[in-house]
PDB file of C-alpha atoms in Angstrom:
ATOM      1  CA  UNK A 247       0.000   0.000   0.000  1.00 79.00           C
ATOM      2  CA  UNK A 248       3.051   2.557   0.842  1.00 86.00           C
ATOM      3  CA  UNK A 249       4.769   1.892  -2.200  1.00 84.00           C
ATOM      4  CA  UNK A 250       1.362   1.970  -4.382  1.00 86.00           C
ATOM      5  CA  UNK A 251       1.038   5.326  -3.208  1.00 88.00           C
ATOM      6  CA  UNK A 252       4.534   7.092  -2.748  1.00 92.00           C
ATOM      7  CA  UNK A 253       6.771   5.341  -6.111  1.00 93.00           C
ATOM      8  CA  UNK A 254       3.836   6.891  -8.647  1.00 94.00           C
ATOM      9  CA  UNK A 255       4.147  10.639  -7.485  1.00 94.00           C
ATOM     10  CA  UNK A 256       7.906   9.881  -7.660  1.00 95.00           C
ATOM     11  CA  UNK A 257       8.119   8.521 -11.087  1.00 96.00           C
ATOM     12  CA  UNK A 258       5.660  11.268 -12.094  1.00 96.00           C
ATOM     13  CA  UNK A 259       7.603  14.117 -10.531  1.00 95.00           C
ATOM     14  CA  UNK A 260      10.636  12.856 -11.630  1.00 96.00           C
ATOM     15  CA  UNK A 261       9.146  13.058 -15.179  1.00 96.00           C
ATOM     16  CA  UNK A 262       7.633  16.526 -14.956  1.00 97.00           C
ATOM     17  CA  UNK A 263      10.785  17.886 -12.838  1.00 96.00           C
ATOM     18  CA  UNK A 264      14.073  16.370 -13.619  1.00 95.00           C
ATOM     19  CA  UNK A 265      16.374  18.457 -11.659  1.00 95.00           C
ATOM     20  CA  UNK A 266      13.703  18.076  -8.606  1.00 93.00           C
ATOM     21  CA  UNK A 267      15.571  16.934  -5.563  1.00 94.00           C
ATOM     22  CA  UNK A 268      12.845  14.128  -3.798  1.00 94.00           C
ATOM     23  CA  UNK A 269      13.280  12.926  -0.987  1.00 95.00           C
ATOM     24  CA  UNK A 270      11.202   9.588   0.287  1.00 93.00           C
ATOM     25  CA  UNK A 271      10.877   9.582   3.977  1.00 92.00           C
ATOM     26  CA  UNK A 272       9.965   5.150   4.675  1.00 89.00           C
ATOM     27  CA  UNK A 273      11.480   2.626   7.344  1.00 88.00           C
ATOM     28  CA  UNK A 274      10.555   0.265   4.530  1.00 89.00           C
ATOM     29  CA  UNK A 275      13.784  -1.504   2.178  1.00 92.00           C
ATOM     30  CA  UNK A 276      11.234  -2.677  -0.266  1.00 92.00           C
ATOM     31  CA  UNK A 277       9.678   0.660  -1.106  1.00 92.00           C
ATOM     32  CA  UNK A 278      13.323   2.814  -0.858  1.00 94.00           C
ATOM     33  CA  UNK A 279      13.820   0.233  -3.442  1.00 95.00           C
ATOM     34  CA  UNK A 280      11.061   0.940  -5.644  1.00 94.00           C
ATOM     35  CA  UNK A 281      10.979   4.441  -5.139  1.00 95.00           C
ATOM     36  CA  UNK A 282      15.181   5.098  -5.874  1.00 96.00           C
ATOM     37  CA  UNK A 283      14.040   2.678  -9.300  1.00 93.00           C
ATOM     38  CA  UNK A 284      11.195   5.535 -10.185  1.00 94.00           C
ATOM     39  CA  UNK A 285      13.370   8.360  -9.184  1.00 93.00           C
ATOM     40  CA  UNK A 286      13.721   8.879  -5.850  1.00 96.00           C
ATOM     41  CA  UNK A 287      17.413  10.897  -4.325  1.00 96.00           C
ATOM     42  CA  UNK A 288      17.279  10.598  -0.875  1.00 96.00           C
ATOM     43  CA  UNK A 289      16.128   8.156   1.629  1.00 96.00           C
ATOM     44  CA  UNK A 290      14.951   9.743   4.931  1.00 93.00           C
ATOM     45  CA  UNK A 291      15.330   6.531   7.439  1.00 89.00           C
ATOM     46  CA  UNK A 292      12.851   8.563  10.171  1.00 78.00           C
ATOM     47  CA  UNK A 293      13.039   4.864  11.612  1.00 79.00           C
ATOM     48  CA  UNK A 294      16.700   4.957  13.319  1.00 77.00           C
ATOM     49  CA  UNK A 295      17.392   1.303  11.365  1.00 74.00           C
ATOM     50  CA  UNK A 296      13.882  -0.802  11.838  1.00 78.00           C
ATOM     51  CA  UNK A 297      14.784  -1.918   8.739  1.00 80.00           C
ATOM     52  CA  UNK A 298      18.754  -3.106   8.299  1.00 84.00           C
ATOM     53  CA  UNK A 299      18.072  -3.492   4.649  1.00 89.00           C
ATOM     54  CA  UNK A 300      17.358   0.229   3.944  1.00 93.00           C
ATOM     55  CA  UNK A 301      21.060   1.691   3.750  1.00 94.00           C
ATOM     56  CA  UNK A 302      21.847  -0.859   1.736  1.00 94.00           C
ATOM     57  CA  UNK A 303      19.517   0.069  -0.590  1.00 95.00           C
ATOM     58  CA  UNK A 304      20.919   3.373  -0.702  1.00 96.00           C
ATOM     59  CA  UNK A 305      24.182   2.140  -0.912  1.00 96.00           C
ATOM     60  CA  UNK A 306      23.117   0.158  -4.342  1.00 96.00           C
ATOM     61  CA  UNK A 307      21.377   3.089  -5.915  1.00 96.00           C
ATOM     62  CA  UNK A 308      23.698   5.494  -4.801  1.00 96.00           C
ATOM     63  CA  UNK A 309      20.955   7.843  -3.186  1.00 96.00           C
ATOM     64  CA  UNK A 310      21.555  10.214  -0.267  1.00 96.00           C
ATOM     65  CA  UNK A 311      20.769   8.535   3.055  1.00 96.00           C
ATOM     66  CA  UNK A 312      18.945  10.800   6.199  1.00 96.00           C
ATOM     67  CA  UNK A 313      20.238   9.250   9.572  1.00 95.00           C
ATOM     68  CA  UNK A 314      17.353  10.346  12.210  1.00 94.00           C
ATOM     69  CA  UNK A 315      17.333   9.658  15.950  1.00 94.00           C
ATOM     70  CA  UNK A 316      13.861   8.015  17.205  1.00 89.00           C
ATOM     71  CA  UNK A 317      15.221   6.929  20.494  1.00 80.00           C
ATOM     72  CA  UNK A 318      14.139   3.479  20.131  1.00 68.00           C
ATOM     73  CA  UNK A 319      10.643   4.087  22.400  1.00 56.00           C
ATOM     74  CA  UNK A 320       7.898   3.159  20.549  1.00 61.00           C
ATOM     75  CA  UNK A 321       5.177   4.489  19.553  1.00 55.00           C
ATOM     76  CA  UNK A 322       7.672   6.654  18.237  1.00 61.00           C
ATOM     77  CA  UNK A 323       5.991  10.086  18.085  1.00 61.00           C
ATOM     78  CA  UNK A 324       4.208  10.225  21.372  1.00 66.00           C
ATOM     79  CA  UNK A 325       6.437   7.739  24.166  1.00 67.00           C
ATOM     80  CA  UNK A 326       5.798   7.861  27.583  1.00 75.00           C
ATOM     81  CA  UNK A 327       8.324   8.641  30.140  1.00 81.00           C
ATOM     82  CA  UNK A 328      11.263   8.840  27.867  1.00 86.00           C
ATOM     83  CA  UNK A 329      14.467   9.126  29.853  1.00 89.00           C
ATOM     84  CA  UNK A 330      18.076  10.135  29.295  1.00 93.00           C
ATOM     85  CA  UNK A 331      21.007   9.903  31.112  1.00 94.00           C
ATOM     86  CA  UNK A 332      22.360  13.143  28.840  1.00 96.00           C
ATOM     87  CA  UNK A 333      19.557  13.349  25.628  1.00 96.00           C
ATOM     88  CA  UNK A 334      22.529  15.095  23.478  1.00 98.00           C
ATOM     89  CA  UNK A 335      25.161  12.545  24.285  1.00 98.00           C
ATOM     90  CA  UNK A 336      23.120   9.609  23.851  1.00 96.00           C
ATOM     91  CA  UNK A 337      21.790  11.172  20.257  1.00 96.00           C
ATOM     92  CA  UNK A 338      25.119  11.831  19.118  1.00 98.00           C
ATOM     93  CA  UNK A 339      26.258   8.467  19.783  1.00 97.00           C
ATOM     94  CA  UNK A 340      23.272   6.954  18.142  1.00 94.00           C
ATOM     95  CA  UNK A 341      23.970   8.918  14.830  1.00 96.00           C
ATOM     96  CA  UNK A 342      27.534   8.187  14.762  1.00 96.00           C
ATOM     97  CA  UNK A 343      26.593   4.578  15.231  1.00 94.00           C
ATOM     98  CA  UNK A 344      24.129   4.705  12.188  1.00 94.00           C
ATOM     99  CA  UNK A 345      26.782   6.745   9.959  1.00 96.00           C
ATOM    100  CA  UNK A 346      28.934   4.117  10.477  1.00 96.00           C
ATOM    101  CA  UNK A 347      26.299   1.133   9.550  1.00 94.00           C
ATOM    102  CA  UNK A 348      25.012   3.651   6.095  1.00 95.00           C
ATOM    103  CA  UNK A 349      28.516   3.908   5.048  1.00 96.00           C
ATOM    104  CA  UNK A 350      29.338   0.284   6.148  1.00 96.00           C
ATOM    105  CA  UNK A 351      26.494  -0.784   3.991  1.00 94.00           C
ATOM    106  CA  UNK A 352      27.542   1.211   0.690  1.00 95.00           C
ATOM    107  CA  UNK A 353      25.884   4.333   1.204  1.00 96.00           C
ATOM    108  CA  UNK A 354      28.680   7.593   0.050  1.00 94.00           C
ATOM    109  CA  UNK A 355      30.190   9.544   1.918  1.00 96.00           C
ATOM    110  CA  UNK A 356      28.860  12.545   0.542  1.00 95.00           C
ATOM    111  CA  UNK A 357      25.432  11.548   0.472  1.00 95.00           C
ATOM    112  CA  UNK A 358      24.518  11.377   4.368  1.00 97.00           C
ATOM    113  CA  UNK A 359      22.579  13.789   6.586  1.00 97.00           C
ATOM    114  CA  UNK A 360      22.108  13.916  10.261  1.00 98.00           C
ATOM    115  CA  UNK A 361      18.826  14.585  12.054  1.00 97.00           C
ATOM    116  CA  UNK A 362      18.516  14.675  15.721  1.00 97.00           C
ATOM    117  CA  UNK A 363      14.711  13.794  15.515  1.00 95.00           C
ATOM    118  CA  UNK A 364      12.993  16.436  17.974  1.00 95.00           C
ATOM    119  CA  UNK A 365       9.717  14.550  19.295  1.00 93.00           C
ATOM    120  CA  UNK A 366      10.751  11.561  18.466  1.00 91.00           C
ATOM    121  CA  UNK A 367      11.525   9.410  21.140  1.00 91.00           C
ATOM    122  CA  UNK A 368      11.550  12.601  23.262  1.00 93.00           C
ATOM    123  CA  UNK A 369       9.603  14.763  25.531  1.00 93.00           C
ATOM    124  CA  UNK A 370       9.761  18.660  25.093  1.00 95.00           C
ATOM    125  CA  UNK A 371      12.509  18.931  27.425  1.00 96.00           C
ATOM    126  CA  UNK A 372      14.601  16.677  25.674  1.00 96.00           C
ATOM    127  CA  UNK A 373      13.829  18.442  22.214  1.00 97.00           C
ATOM    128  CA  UNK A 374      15.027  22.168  24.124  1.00 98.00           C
ATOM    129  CA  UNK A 375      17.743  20.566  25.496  1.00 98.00           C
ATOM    130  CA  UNK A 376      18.478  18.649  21.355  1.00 98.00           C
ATOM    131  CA  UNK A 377      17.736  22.226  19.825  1.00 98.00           C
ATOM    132  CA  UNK A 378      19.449  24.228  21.640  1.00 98.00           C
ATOM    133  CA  UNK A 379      22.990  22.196  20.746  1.00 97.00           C
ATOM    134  CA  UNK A 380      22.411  21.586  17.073  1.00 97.00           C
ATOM    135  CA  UNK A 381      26.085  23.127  16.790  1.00 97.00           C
ATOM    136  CA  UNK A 382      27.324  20.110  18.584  1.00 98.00           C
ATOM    137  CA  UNK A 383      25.669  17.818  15.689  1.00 98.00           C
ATOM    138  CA  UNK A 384      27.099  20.479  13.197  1.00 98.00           C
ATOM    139  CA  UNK A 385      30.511  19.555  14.921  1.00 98.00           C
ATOM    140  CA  UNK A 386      30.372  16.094  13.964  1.00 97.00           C
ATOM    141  CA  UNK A 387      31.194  17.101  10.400  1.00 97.00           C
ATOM    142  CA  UNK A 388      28.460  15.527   8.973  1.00 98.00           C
ATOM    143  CA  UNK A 389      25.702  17.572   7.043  1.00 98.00           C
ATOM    144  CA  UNK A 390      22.830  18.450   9.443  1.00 98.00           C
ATOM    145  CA  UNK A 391      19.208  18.552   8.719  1.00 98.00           C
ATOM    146  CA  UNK A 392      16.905  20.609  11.314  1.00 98.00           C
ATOM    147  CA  UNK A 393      13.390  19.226  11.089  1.00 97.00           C
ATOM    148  CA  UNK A 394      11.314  21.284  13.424  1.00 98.00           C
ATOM    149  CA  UNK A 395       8.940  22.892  11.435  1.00 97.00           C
ATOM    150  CA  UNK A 396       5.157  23.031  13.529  1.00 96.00           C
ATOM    151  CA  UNK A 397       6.316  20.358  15.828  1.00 96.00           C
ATOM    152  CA  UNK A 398       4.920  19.672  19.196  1.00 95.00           C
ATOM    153  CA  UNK A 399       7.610  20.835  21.428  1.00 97.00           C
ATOM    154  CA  UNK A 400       7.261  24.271  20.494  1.00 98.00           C
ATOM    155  CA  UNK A 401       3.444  24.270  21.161  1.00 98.00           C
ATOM    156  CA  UNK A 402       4.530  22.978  24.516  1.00 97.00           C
ATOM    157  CA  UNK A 403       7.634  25.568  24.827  1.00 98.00           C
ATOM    158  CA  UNK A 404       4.985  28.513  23.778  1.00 98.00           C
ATOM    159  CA  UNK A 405       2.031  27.419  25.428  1.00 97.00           C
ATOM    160  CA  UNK A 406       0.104  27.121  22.426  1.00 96.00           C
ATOM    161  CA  UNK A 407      -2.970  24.620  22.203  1.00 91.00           C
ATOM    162  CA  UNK A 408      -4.572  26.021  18.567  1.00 84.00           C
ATOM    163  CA  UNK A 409      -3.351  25.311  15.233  1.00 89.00           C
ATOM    164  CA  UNK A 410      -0.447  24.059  13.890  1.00 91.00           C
ATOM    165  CA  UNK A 411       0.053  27.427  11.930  1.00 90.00           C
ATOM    166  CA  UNK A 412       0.481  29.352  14.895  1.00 95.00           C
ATOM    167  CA  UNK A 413       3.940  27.699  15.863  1.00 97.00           C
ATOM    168  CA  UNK A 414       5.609  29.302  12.763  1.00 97.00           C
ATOM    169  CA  UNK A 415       6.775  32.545  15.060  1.00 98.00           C
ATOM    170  CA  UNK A 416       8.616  29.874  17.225  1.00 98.00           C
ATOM    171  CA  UNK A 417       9.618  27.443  14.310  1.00 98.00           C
ATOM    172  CA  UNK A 418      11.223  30.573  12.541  1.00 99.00           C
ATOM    173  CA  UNK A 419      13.443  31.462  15.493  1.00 99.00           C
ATOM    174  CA  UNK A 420      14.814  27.753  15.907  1.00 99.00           C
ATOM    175  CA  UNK A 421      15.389  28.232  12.377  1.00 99.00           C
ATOM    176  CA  UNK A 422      17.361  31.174  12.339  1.00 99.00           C
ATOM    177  CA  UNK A 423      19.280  30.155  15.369  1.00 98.00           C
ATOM    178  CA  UNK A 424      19.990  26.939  13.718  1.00 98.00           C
ATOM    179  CA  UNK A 425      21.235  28.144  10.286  1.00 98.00           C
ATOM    180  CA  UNK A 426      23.520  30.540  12.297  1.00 98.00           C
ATOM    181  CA  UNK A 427      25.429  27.480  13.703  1.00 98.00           C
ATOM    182  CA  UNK A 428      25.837  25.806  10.318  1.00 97.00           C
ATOM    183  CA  UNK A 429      22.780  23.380  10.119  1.00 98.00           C
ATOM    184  CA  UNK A 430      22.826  22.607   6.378  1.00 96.00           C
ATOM    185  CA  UNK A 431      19.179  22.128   5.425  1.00 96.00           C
ATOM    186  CA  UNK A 432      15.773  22.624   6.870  1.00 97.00           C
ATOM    187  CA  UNK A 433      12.632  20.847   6.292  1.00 96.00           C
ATOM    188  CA  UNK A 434       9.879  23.575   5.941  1.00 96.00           C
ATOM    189  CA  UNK A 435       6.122  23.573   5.933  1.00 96.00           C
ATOM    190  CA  UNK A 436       6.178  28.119   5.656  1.00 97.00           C
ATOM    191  CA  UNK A 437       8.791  27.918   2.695  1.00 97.00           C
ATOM    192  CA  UNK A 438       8.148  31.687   1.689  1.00 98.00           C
ATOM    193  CA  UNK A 439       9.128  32.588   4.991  1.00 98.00           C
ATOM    194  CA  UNK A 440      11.946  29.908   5.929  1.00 98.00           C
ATOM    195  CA  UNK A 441      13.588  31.385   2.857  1.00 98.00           C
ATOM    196  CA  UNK A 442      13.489  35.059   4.466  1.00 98.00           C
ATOM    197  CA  UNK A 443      15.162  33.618   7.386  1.00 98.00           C
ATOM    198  CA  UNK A 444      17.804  31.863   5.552  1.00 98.00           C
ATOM    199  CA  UNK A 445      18.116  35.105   3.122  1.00 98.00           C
ATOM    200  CA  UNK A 446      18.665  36.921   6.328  1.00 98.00           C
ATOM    201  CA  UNK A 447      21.167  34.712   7.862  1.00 98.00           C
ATOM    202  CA  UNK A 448      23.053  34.819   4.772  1.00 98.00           C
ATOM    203  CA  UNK A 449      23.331  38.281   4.684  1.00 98.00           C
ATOM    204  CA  UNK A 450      24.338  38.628   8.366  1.00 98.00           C
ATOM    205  CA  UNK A 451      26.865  36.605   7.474  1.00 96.00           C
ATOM    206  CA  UNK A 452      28.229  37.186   4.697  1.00 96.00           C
ATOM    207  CA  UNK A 453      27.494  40.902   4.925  1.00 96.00           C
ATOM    208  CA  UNK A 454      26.134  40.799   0.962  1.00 95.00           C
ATOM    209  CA  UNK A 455      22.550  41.840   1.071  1.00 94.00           C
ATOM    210  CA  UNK A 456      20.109  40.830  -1.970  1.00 92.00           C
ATOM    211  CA  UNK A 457      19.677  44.812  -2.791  1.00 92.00           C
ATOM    212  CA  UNK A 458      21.939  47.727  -1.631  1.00 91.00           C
ATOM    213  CA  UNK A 459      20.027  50.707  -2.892  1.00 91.00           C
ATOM    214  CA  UNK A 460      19.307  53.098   0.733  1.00 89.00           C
ATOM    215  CA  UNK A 461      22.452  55.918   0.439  1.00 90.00           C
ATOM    216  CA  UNK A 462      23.652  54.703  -2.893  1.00 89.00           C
ATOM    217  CA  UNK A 463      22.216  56.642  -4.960  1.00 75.00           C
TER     218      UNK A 463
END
C-alpha cells in the first residue's frame, strides 16, 4: 500500500521535474527500493534502522541517506516517560553509530545527513535541550538537517494549544538560530518565509545583502 502510493508521485515528478531533488521519507527496504528505481534521491530513514536493509539500498542506488534519531521508544511520536542519562550525548552516539552502519552498507560519503529527531523518542525537554545544541551535531562534520517545522515541542515551549500554523513565530526562530550554527538544510512547511530567514542569515553573514540601494544613490 506505501509503495502503491509514494513510487507513482515519484516517477511522475521525476518526469515533470528532472532536476527536482525528492526525498522519500519510509522505514521500509522494499519501497526505498522501488521508489530510488522511479526516481527517488534521498532516503529519509525517520526509523533509526527498523529496517537493516534500507542503507543498503541506498548504498546500491547510490541515493543520499537521512540518519534520524527516534530513540528506540515506541510508539515513536508520542512515548511515555522517555528518559536520558544526557539526551545530546546519547543522540550523538546513536547517529555516529548509524553513519557508520550507512557507510558500512555502501551508502557515500557525501550523500549522508544527520537529524537529531525532535519529538521523536523525546519529551519537550529533551527536544530544548536537542535544539538548543544543534552546533554540537554540526561539529560532527556531517551535514545536518533541522526538522522542526510546527512540531509539538514548540506548542509545549509557547504554550500554544490552537493550530499548527500558529507555531511558525517559534519554528522561525529555531530556524534562524539553527542556520547561524551551520545546520545545512531545513525541512519547511512556511517555505516563503523559511527562505526570508535563511536570506537573512546569509546576509548577516556574509554581509552581501540581496539589494543595496538606501544611500547609494
Amino acid at each position: 500500500e506505501e509503495a502503491h502510493s509514494v513510487v507513482p508521485f515519484v516517477s511522475a515528478n521525476r518526469a515533470a521535474y528532472p532536476a527536482l531533488v525528492m526525498c522519500v521519507d519510509t522505514w521500509r527496504a522494499s519501497v526505498a527500493d522501488a521508489a530510488c528505481e522511479a526516481g527517488a534521491d534521498l532516503i529519509n530513514d525517520a526509523w533509526a534502522g527498523h529496517d537493516p536493509e534500507l542503507s543498503a539500498v541506498a548504498g546500491a542506488h547510490g541515493v543520499g541517506y537521512l540518519c534520524a534519531h527516534t530513540g528506540g521508544h515506541p510508539p515513536r511520536t508520542d512515548p511515555h516517560r522517555v528518559r536520558y542519562d544526557d539526551v545530546v550525548a546519547e543522540t550523538l552516539a546513536d547517529l555516529n553509530r548509524q553513519v557508520d552502519a550507512a557507510l558500512a552498507a555502501g551508502v557515500r560519503e557525501d550523500g549522508l545527513l544527520i537529524d537529531a529527531g525532535q519529538d521523536f523518542g523525546k519529551n519537550t525537554y529533551h527536544s530544548l535541550q536537542i535544539t538548543g545544541q544543534m552546533s554540537a551535531l554540526v561539529e560532527t562534520g556531517w551535514p545536518v538537517l533541522l526538522a522542526v517545522s510546527n512540531k509539538k515541542f514548540i506548542a509545549e515551549t509557547l504554550g500554544l494549544d490552537g493550530r499548527k500554523s500558529d507555531r511558525i513565530i517559534g519554528t522561525l526562530a529555531i530556524t534562524a538560530i539553527a542556520a547561524w550554527e551551520g545546520v545545512r538544510m531545513v525541512r519547511a512547511h512556511d517555505v516563503a518565509q523559511t527562505r526570508q530567514v535563511l536570506d537573512m542569515v546569509a546576509g548577516l553573514r556574509t554581509g552581501i545583502p540581496a539589494l543595496a540601494r538606501r544611500a547609494l544613490a
